[in-house]
Amino acid sequence: MIVETEAYIGEDDPACHAAPGPTRRNAPLYGPPGLAYVYLNYGIHYLVNAVTEAEGHPAAVLIRALQPVEGLALMQTRRAPDGHHIDDDDLCRGPGNLTRALGIMLTDNLLDLTSSNLVVEDRGLTGGKVAWGSRIGIRVGVEKPWRCWVEGHPSVSGAKARRRT
DNA sequence: GAATGGATTGTCT
DNA sequence: GACAATCCATTCA
């Protein structure tokens, strides 16, 4: 269950990958909505976006955090091959962590999110309040309030959200 | 053909 | 709170 997302909209958004104009890397953003846009970040983490329709502008929604519902054991294995325990709430907390838990890689780029091995289902709001605020981890375009998350959800990323033991 | 810089995370101080 | 790990598309010569 998706609990945290960020929007990246148009070439005028300096933080959007489409900011430099069409390139081979960001081509998915210009494609039809409903496709997955996966890319490698910091040379280490794969991040997954859902390409959206934004009135002709290249745009996508970054999936930043999930509440795991099924396949918890498999997620544990992927996140921690050495077997150390990861709290359920932390399995998919953060954009890099969730792709690792789900096994999403560069080969999943351009998958159809409506009819492939990687799908997003609309099950409506299942509880909690939706909060909006600044996007995280970017150096430009911070002023745009295009991050939204389930308020108080334990799987939402960000330093402030990390619980102390 | 070589240099550059991240939509992050985990570890160390 | 600071910083290293790590790779590929872009940019510049």
Tab-separated table of N, CA and C in Angstrom, chain A residues 1-140:
chain	number	residue	atom	x	y	z
A	1	MET	N	0.842	-1.188	0.000
A	1	MET	CA	0.000	0.000	0.000
A	1	MET	C	0.880	1.242	0.000
A	2	ILE	N	0.669	2.073	-0.998
A	2	ILE	CA	1.499	3.273	-1.131
A	2	ILE	C	1.143	4.281	-0.044
A	3	VAL	N	2.140	4.731	0.699
A	3	VAL	CA	1.878	5.683	1.777
A	3	VAL	C	2.647	6.996	1.606
A	4	GLU	N	3.503	7.081	0.589
A	4	GLU	CA	4.273	8.314	0.392
A	4	GLU	C	4.685	8.455	-1.069
A	5	THR	N	4.436	9.618	-1.653
A	5	THR	CA	4.801	9.863	-3.054
A	5	THR	C	5.296	11.302	-3.225
A	6	GLU	N	5.968	11.512	-4.350
A	6	GLU	CA	6.336	12.870	-4.730
A	6	GLU	C	6.060	13.035	-6.210
A	7	ALA	N	5.618	14.246	-6.600
A	7	ALA	CA	5.334	14.525	-8.010
A	7	ALA	C	6.473	15.320	-8.631
A	8	TYR	N	6.808	14.972	-9.861
A	8	TYR	CA	7.810	15.709	-10.623
A	8	TYR	C	7.171	16.077	-11.941
A	9	ILE	N	6.917	17.363	-12.135
A	9	ILE	CA	6.034	17.792	-13.207
A	9	ILE	C	6.678	18.837	-14.115
A	10	GLY	N	6.915	18.458	-15.342
A	10	GLY	CA	7.253	19.412	-16.385
A	10	GLY	C	8.702	19.842	-16.447
A	11	GLU	N	9.095	20.391	-17.600
A	11	GLU	CA	10.465	20.850	-17.791
A	11	GLU	C	10.759	22.093	-16.957
A	12	ASP	N	9.726	22.762	-16.468
A	12	ASP	CA	9.930	23.950	-15.632
A	12	ASP	C	10.239	23.586	-14.188
A	13	ASP	N	10.032	22.310	-13.843
A	13	ASP	CA	10.363	21.843	-12.489
A	13	ASP	C	11.837	21.448	-12.477
A	14	PRO	N	12.687	22.238	-11.801
A	14	PRO	CA	14.135	21.994	-11.861
A	14	PRO	C	14.553	20.645	-11.298
A	15	ALA	N	13.722	20.065	-10.452
A	15	ALA	CA	14.068	18.778	-9.853
A	15	ALA	C	13.591	17.614	-10.710
A	16	CYS	N	12.765	17.904	-11.689
A	16	CYS	CA	12.241	16.840	-12.562
A	16	CYS	C	13.313	16.409	-13.555
A	17	HIS	N	13.363	15.126	-13.847
A	17	HIS	CA	14.354	14.634	-14.793
A	17	HIS	C	14.123	15.172	-16.192
A	18	ALA	N	12.952	15.728	-16.427
A	18	ALA	CA	12.653	16.284	-17.743
A	18	ALA	C	13.164	17.721	-17.880
A	19	ALA	N	13.732	18.276	-16.810
A	19	ALA	CA	14.177	19.668	-16.811
A	19	ALA	C	15.140	19.999	-17.959
A	20	PRO	N	16.094	19.113	-18.282
A	20	PRO	CA	17.026	19.418	-19.372
A	20	PRO	C	16.414	19.251	-20.757
A	21	GLY	N	15.147	18.885	-20.817
A	21	GLY	CA	14.532	18.578	-22.098
A	21	GLY	C	14.618	17.095	-22.367
A	22	PRO	N	14.024	16.671	-23.482
A	22	PRO	CA	13.974	15.229	-23.777
A	22	PRO	C	15.370	14.645	-23.955
A	23	THR	N	15.637	13.560	-23.269
A	23	THR	CA	16.886	12.819	-23.442
A	23	THR	C	16.538	11.339	-23.483
A	24	ARG	N	17.549	10.540	-23.751
A	24	ARG	CA	17.300	9.109	-23.820
A	24	ARG	C	16.886	8.575	-22.445
A	25	ARG	N	17.503	9.132	-21.401
A	25	ARG	CA	17.226	8.642	-20.064
A	25	ARG	C	15.803	8.952	-19.628
A	26	ASN	N	15.336	10.202	-19.846
A	26	ASN	CA	14.033	10.590	-19.328
A	26	ASN	C	12.901	10.392	-20.317
A	27	ALA	N	13.194	9.715	-21.416
A	27	ALA	CA	12.181	9.497	-22.458
A	27	ALA	C	10.859	8.948	-21.905
A	28	PRO	N	10.903	8.048	-20.911
A	28	PRO	CA	9.636	7.517	-20.382
A	28	PRO	C	8.695	8.603	-19.889
A	29	LEU	N	9.248	9.716	-19.395
A	29	LEU	CA	8.409	10.786	-18.850
A	29	LEU	C	7.533	11.401	-19.932
A	30	TYR	N	8.003	11.315	-21.178
A	30	TYR	CA	7.263	11.903	-22.281
A	30	TYR	C	6.288	10.909	-22.904
A	31	GLY	N	6.391	9.679	-22.459
A	31	GLY	CA	5.567	8.637	-23.044
A	31	GLY	C	4.163	8.653	-22.488
A	32	PRO	N	3.386	7.627	-22.853
A	32	PRO	CA	2.013	7.541	-22.372
A	32	PRO	C	1.990	7.315	-20.863
A	33	PRO	N	0.970	7.830	-20.193
A	33	PRO	CA	0.847	7.607	-18.751
A	33	PRO	C	0.610	6.135	-18.450
A	34	GLY	N	0.988	5.731	-17.237
A	34	GLY	CA	0.748	4.349	-16.841
A	34	GLY	C	1.970	3.470	-16.949
A	35	LEU	N	3.069	4.035	-17.502
A	35	LEU	CA	4.286	3.239	-17.593
A	35	LEU	C	5.155	3.477	-16.362
A	36	ALA	N	6.017	2.518	-16.089
A	36	ALA	CA	6.974	2.668	-14.999
A	36	ALA	C	8.222	3.371	-15.521
A	37	TYR	N	8.755	4.277	-14.725
A	37	TYR	CA	10.031	4.912	-15.027
A	37	TYR	C	10.995	4.560	-13.895
A	38	VAL	N	11.933	3.674	-14.211
A	38	VAL	CA	12.905	3.218	-13.225
A	38	VAL	C	14.293	3.728	-13.615
A	39	TYR	N	15.021	4.249	-12.649
A	39	TYR	CA	16.382	4.685	-12.950
A	39	TYR	C	17.281	4.437	-11.751
A	40	LEU	N	18.569	4.445	-12.035
A	40	LEU	CA	19.556	4.207	-10.976
A	40	LEU	C	19.987	5.527	-10.365
A	41	ASN	N	19.924	5.613	-9.051
A	41	ASN	CA	20.239	6.848	-8.355
A	41	ASN	C	21.466	6.650	-7.462
A	42	TYR	N	22.367	7.597	-7.472
A	42	TYR	CA	23.591	7.547	-6.679
A	42	TYR	C	24.381	6.272	-6.954
A	43	GLY	N	24.143	5.676	-8.111
A	43	GLY	CA	24.880	4.479	-8.463
A	43	GLY	C	24.541	3.272	-7.626
A	44	ILE	N	23.574	3.404	-6.736
A	44	ILE	CA	23.300	2.335	-5.793
A	44	ILE	C	21.828	1.923	-5.760
A	45	HIS	N	20.951	2.911	-5.789
A	45	HIS	CA	19.540	2.626	-5.560
A	45	HIS	C	18.715	2.779	-6.830
A	46	TYR	N	17.796	1.839	-7.023
A	46	TYR	CA	16.823	2.006	-8.091
A	46	TYR	C	15.606	2.716	-7.522
A	47	LEU	N	15.102	3.696	-8.254
A	47	LEU	CA	13.906	4.415	-7.834
A	47	LEU	C	12.833	4.225	-8.894
A	48	VAL	N	11.585	4.060	-8.453
A	48	VAL	CA	10.513	3.776	-9.391
A	48	VAL	C	9.460	4.882	-9.384
A	49	ASN	N	9.066	5.293	-10.584
A	49	ASN	CA	8.038	6.307	-10.763
A	49	ASN	C	6.884	5.740	-11.567
A	50	ALA	N	5.707	6.342	-11.386
A	50	ALA	CA	4.585	6.083	-12.274
A	50	ALA	C	4.439	7.290	-13.190
A	51	VAL	N	4.592	7.064	-14.494
A	51	VAL	CA	4.422	8.155	-15.448
A	51	VAL	C	2.946	8.557	-15.476
A	52	THR	N	2.703	9.868	-15.446
A	52	THR	CA	1.324	10.350	-15.371
A	52	THR	C	0.990	11.275	-16.522
A	53	GLU	N	-0.273	11.597	-16.625
A	53	GLU	CA	-0.720	12.588	-17.610
A	53	GLU	C	-0.786	13.930	-16.923
A	54	ALA	N	-0.090	14.926	-17.449
A	54	ALA	CA	-0.093	16.246	-16.827
A	54	ALA	C	-0.259	17.314	-17.899
A	55	GLU	N	-1.363	17.241	-18.632
A	55	GLU	CA	-1.697	18.248	-19.646
A	55	GLU	C	-0.568	18.443	-20.637
A	56	GLY	N	-0.042	17.357	-21.125
A	56	GLY	CA	0.982	17.430	-22.151
A	56	GLY	C	2.387	17.613	-21.626
A	57	HIS	N	2.525	17.828	-20.311
A	57	HIS	CA	3.857	17.986	-19.745
A	57	HIS	C	4.427	16.631	-19.348
A	58	PRO	N	5.751	16.472	-19.509
A	58	PRO	CA	6.388	15.260	-19.000
A	58	PRO	C	6.282	15.246	-17.487
A	59	ALA	N	5.791	14.159	-16.925
A	59	ALA	CA	5.578	14.136	-15.480
A	59	ALA	C	5.527	12.713	-14.970
A	60	ALA	N	5.846	12.565	-13.687
A	60	ALA	CA	5.800	11.248	-13.059
A	60	ALA	C	5.638	11.412	-11.554
A	61	VAL	N	5.202	10.338	-10.941
A	61	VAL	CA	5.051	10.318	-9.483
A	61	VAL	C	6.038	9.308	-8.913
A	62	LEU	N	6.956	9.794	-8.096
A	62	LEU	CA	7.931	8.928	-7.440
A	62	LEU	C	7.271	8.196	-6.277
A	63	ILE	N	7.403	6.881	-6.278
A	63	ILE	CA	6.881	6.089	-5.165
A	63	ILE	C	7.949	6.039	-4.082
A	64	ARG	N	7.678	6.628	-2.931
A	64	ARG	CA	8.706	6.778	-1.898
A	64	ARG	C	8.587	5.789	-0.745
A	65	ALA	N	7.374	5.311	-0.462
A	65	ALA	CA	7.240	4.397	0.680
A	65	ALA	C	5.966	3.580	0.563
A	66	LEU	N	6.038	2.351	1.043
A	66	LEU	CA	4.894	1.447	1.037
A	66	LEU	C	4.701	0.848	2.416
A	67	GLN	N	3.451	0.497	2.686
A	67	GLN	CA	3.207	-0.387	3.826
A	67	GLN	C	3.094	-1.785	3.263
A	68	PRO	N	4.024	-2.666	3.629
A	68	PRO	CA	3.994	-4.029	3.091
A	68	PRO	C	2.733	-4.765	3.529
A	69	VAL	N	2.134	-5.493	2.582
A	69	VAL	CA	0.892	-6.217	2.885
A	69	VAL	C	1.082	-7.710	2.678
A	70	GLU	N	1.723	-8.051	1.542
A	70	GLU	CA	1.971	-9.459	1.254
A	70	GLU	C	3.460	-9.662	0.980
A	71	GLY	N	3.910	-10.913	1.089
A	71	GLY	CA	5.285	-11.256	0.740
A	71	GLY	C	6.315	-10.692	1.695
A	72	LEU	N	5.939	-10.572	2.945
A	72	LEU	CA	6.846	-9.994	3.935
A	72	LEU	C	8.147	-10.779	4.049
A	73	ALA	N	8.037	-12.105	4.009
A	73	ALA	CA	9.226	-12.944	4.163
A	73	ALA	C	10.196	-12.736	3.008
A	74	LEU	N	9.639	-12.642	1.799
A	74	LEU	CA	10.489	-12.427	0.622
A	74	LEU	C	11.165	-11.061	0.696
A	75	MET	N	10.423	-10.071	1.175
A	75	MET	CA	11.019	-8.740	1.328
A	75	MET	C	12.173	-8.774	2.324
A	76	GLN	N	11.991	-9.498	3.408
A	76	GLN	CA	13.050	-9.643	4.400
A	76	GLN	C	14.307	-10.210	3.748
A	77	THR	N	14.104	-11.245	2.938
A	77	THR	CA	15.241	-11.898	2.282
A	77	THR	C	15.969	-10.940	1.356
A	78	ARG	N	15.197	-10.145	0.604
A	78	ARG	CA	15.827	-9.230	-0.345
A	78	ARG	C	16.540	-8.087	0.368
A	79	ARG	N	15.913	-7.562	1.404
A	79	ARG	CA	16.506	-6.434	2.126
A	79	ARG	C	17.718	-6.864	2.940
A	80	ALA	N	17.637	-8.057	3.549
A	80	ALA	CA	18.690	-8.505	4.447
A	80	ALA	C	19.089	-9.946	4.158
A	81	PRO	N	19.904	-10.140	3.094
A	81	PRO	CA	20.349	-11.493	2.737
A	81	PRO	C	21.115	-12.169	3.883
A	82	ASP	N	21.689	-11.367	4.760
A	82	ASP	CA	22.441	-11.950	5.869
A	82	ASP	C	21.535	-12.412	6.994
A	83	GLY	N	20.240	-12.159	6.850
A	83	GLY	CA	19.301	-12.729	7.794
A	83	GLY	C	18.943	-11.882	8.980
A	84	HIS	N	19.572	-10.725	9.134
A	84	HIS	CA	19.209	-9.893	10.293
A	84	HIS	C	17.811	-9.316	10.101
A	85	HIS	N	17.109	-9.147	11.211
A	85	HIS	CA	15.695	-8.781	11.135
A	85	HIS	C	15.500	-7.286	10.854
A	86	ILE	N	14.565	-7.015	9.951
A	86	ILE	CA	14.175	-5.639	9.667
A	86	ILE	C	12.720	-5.471	10.074
A	87	ASP	N	12.432	-4.397	10.794
A	87	ASP	CA	11.063	-4.139	11.224
A	87	ASP	C	10.143	-4.030	10.003
A	88	ASP	N	8.952	-4.611	10.118
A	88	ASP	CA	8.015	-4.607	8.995
A	88	ASP	C	7.793	-3.203	8.447
A	89	ASP	N	7.687	-2.240	9.337
A	89	ASP	CA	7.429	-0.866	8.909
A	89	ASP	C	8.597	-0.278	8.131
A	90	ASP	N	9.779	-0.858	8.283
A	90	ASP	CA	10.966	-0.326	7.622
A	90	ASP	C	11.283	-1.020	6.305
A	91	LEU	N	10.590	-2.109	6.004
A	91	LEU	CA	10.911	-2.899	4.808
A	91	LEU	C	10.826	-2.055	3.535
A	92	CYS	N	9.806	-1.225	3.439
A	92	CYS	CA	9.597	-0.425	2.226
A	92	CYS	C	9.579	1.062	2.552
A	93	ARG	N	10.329	1.435	3.567
A	93	ARG	CA	10.365	2.838	3.968
A	93	ARG	C	11.518	3.544	3.279
A	94	GLY	N	11.182	4.396	2.306
A	94	GLY	CA	12.177	5.090	1.509
A	94	GLY	C	12.218	4.531	0.102
A	95	PRO	N	12.437	5.401	-0.882
A	95	PRO	CA	12.350	5.015	-2.292
A	95	PRO	C	13.368	3.962	-2.714
A	96	GLY	N	14.558	4.002	-2.125
A	96	GLY	CA	15.567	3.010	-2.467
A	96	GLY	C	15.283	1.686	-1.794
A	97	ASN	N	14.800	1.757	-0.568
A	97	ASN	CA	14.501	0.532	0.164
A	97	ASN	C	13.348	-0.242	-0.456
A	98	LEU	N	12.311	0.470	-0.897
A	98	LEU	CA	11.141	-0.244	-1.402
A	98	LEU	C	11.424	-0.966	-2.711
A	99	THR	N	12.291	-0.387	-3.552
A	99	THR	CA	12.615	-1.083	-4.798
A	99	THR	C	13.421	-2.342	-4.509
A	100	ARG	N	14.259	-2.275	-3.478
A	100	ARG	CA	15.043	-3.451	-3.119
A	100	ARG	C	14.130	-4.535	-2.549
A	101	ALA	N	13.174	-4.126	-1.726
A	101	ALA	CA	12.257	-5.090	-1.133
A	101	ALA	C	11.394	-5.756	-2.201
A	102	LEU	N	11.040	-4.993	-3.225
A	102	LEU	CA	10.177	-5.531	-4.282
A	102	LEU	C	10.984	-6.169	-5.411
A	103	GLY	N	12.300	-6.028	-5.376
A	103	GLY	CA	13.114	-6.602	-6.426
A	103	GLY	C	13.038	-5.838	-7.729
A	104	ILE	N	12.729	-4.544	-7.645
A	104	ILE	CA	12.627	-3.708	-8.843
A	104	ILE	C	14.020	-3.290	-9.304
A	105	MET	N	14.292	-3.503	-10.603
A	105	MET	CA	15.592	-3.158	-11.161
A	105	MET	C	15.414	-2.422	-12.478
A	106	LEU	N	16.541	-2.085	-13.099
A	106	LEU	CA	16.509	-1.321	-14.340
A	106	LEU	C	15.713	-2.045	-15.426
A	107	THR	N	15.684	-3.360	-15.334
A	107	THR	CA	14.961	-4.133	-16.350
A	107	THR	C	13.454	-3.926	-16.249
A	108	ASP	N	13.003	-3.341	-15.141
A	108	ASP	CA	11.574	-3.088	-14.969
A	108	ASP	C	11.159	-1.731	-15.531
A	109	ASN	N	12.144	-0.990	-16.052
A	109	ASN	CA	11.825	0.281	-16.675
A	109	ASN	C	10.856	0.081	-17.826
A	110	LEU	N	9.870	0.960	-17.935
A	110	LEU	CA	8.903	0.960	-19.038
A	110	LEU	C	7.871	-0.155	-18.950
A	111	LEU	N	7.831	-0.873	-17.841
A	111	LEU	CA	6.745	-1.843	-17.674
A	111	LEU	C	5.412	-1.092	-17.614
A	112	ASP	N	4.357	-1.765	-18.077
A	112	ASP	CA	3.015	-1.187	-18.016
A	112	ASP	C	2.431	-1.428	-16.629
A	113	LEU	N	2.225	-0.350	-15.892
A	113	LEU	CA	1.769	-0.486	-14.513
A	113	LEU	C	0.312	-0.929	-14.396
A	114	THR	N	-0.351	-1.066	-15.549
A	114	THR	CA	-1.740	-1.531	-15.509
A	114	THR	C	-1.855	-3.000	-15.897
A	115	SER	N	-0.805	-3.553	-16.511
A	115	SER	CA	-0.935	-4.935	-16.979
A	115	SER	C	0.415	-5.592	-17.171
A	116	SER	N	1.172	-5.676	-16.107
A	116	SER	CA	2.462	-6.364	-16.198
A	116	SER	C	2.745	-7.023	-14.861
A	117	ASN	N	3.996	-7.451	-14.681
A	117	ASN	CA	4.377	-8.017	-13.391
A	117	ASN	C	4.381	-6.961	-12.290
A	118	LEU	N	4.436	-5.705	-12.716
A	118	LEU	CA	4.463	-4.599	-11.758
A	118	LEU	C	3.233	-3.725	-11.995
A	119	VAL	N	2.276	-3.820	-11.087
A	119	VAL	CA	1.030	-3.063	-11.280
A	119	VAL	C	0.706	-2.216	-10.051
A	120	VAL	N	0.011	-1.118	-10.313
A	120	VAL	CA	-0.521	-0.285	-9.240
A	120	VAL	C	-2.034	-0.354	-9.293
A	121	GLU	N	-2.631	-0.719	-8.173
A	121	GLU	CA	-4.096	-0.807	-8.115
A	121	GLU	C	-4.661	0.356	-7.314
A	122	ASP	N	-5.795	0.845	-7.757
A	122	ASP	CA	-6.503	1.895	-7.014
A	122	ASP	C	-7.473	1.243	-6.047
A	123	ARG	N	-7.133	1.298	-4.790
A	123	ARG	CA	-8.036	0.761	-3.777
A	123	ARG	C	-8.582	1.889	-2.906
A	124	GLY	N	-8.410	3.117	-3.372
A	124	GLY	CA	-8.923	4.260	-2.630
A	124	GLY	C	-8.123	4.513	-1.372
A	125	LEU	N	-8.582	5.473	-0.604
A	125	LEU	CA	-7.935	5.755	0.668
A	125	LEU	C	-8.409	4.746	1.699
A	126	THR	N	-7.448	4.069	2.318
A	126	THR	CA	-7.828	3.016	3.263
A	126	THR	C	-7.687	3.479	4.702
A	127	GLY	N	-7.509	4.751	4.906
A	127	GLY	CA	-7.403	5.250	6.269
A	127	GLY	C	-6.281	6.235	6.439
A	128	GLY	N	-6.393	7.093	7.428
A	128	GLY	CA	-5.368	8.080	7.676
A	128	GLY	C	-5.624	9.355	6.898
A	129	LYS	N	-4.949	10.401	7.323
A	129	LYS	CA	-5.075	11.686	6.644
A	129	LYS	C	-3.903	11.890	5.699
A	130	VAL	N	-4.159	12.535	4.571
A	130	VAL	CA	-3.104	12.812	3.607
A	130	VAL	C	-2.500	14.182	3.883
A	131	ALA	N	-1.194	14.212	4.064
A	131	ALA	CA	-0.496	15.470	4.324
A	131	ALA	C	0.334	15.848	3.097
A	132	TRP	N	0.536	17.161	2.894
A	132	TRP	CA	1.339	17.654	1.771
A	132	TRP	C	2.480	18.521	2.297
A	133	GLY	N	3.620	18.464	1.584
A	133	GLY	CA	4.745	19.293	2.011
A	133	GLY	C	5.849	19.307	0.970
A	134	SER	N	7.018	19.777	1.370
A	134	SER	CA	8.148	19.898	0.468
A	134	SER	C	8.724	18.533	0.130
A	135	ARG	N	9.285	18.442	-1.058
A	135	ARG	CA	9.921	17.195	-1.466
A	135	ARG	C	11.260	17.025	-0.754
A	136	ILE	N	11.682	15.771	-0.661
A	136	ILE	CA	12.857	15.422	0.136
A	136	ILE	C	14.036	15.044	-0.756
A	137	GLY	N	15.239	15.362	-0.298
A	137	GLY	CA	16.442	14.841	-0.934
A	137	GLY	C	16.851	15.537	-2.212
A	138	ILE	N	16.205	16.628	-2.573
A	138	ILE	CA	16.561	17.360	-3.786
A	138	ILE	C	17.191	18.683	-3.391
A	139	ARG	N	17.982	19.244	-4.322
A	139	ARG	CA	18.678	20.494	-4.023
A	139	ARG	C	17.978	21.678	-4.679
A	140	VAL	N	17.141	21.403	-5.634
A	140	VAL	CA	16.430	22.482	-6.333
A	140	VAL	C	14.941	22.151	-6.385
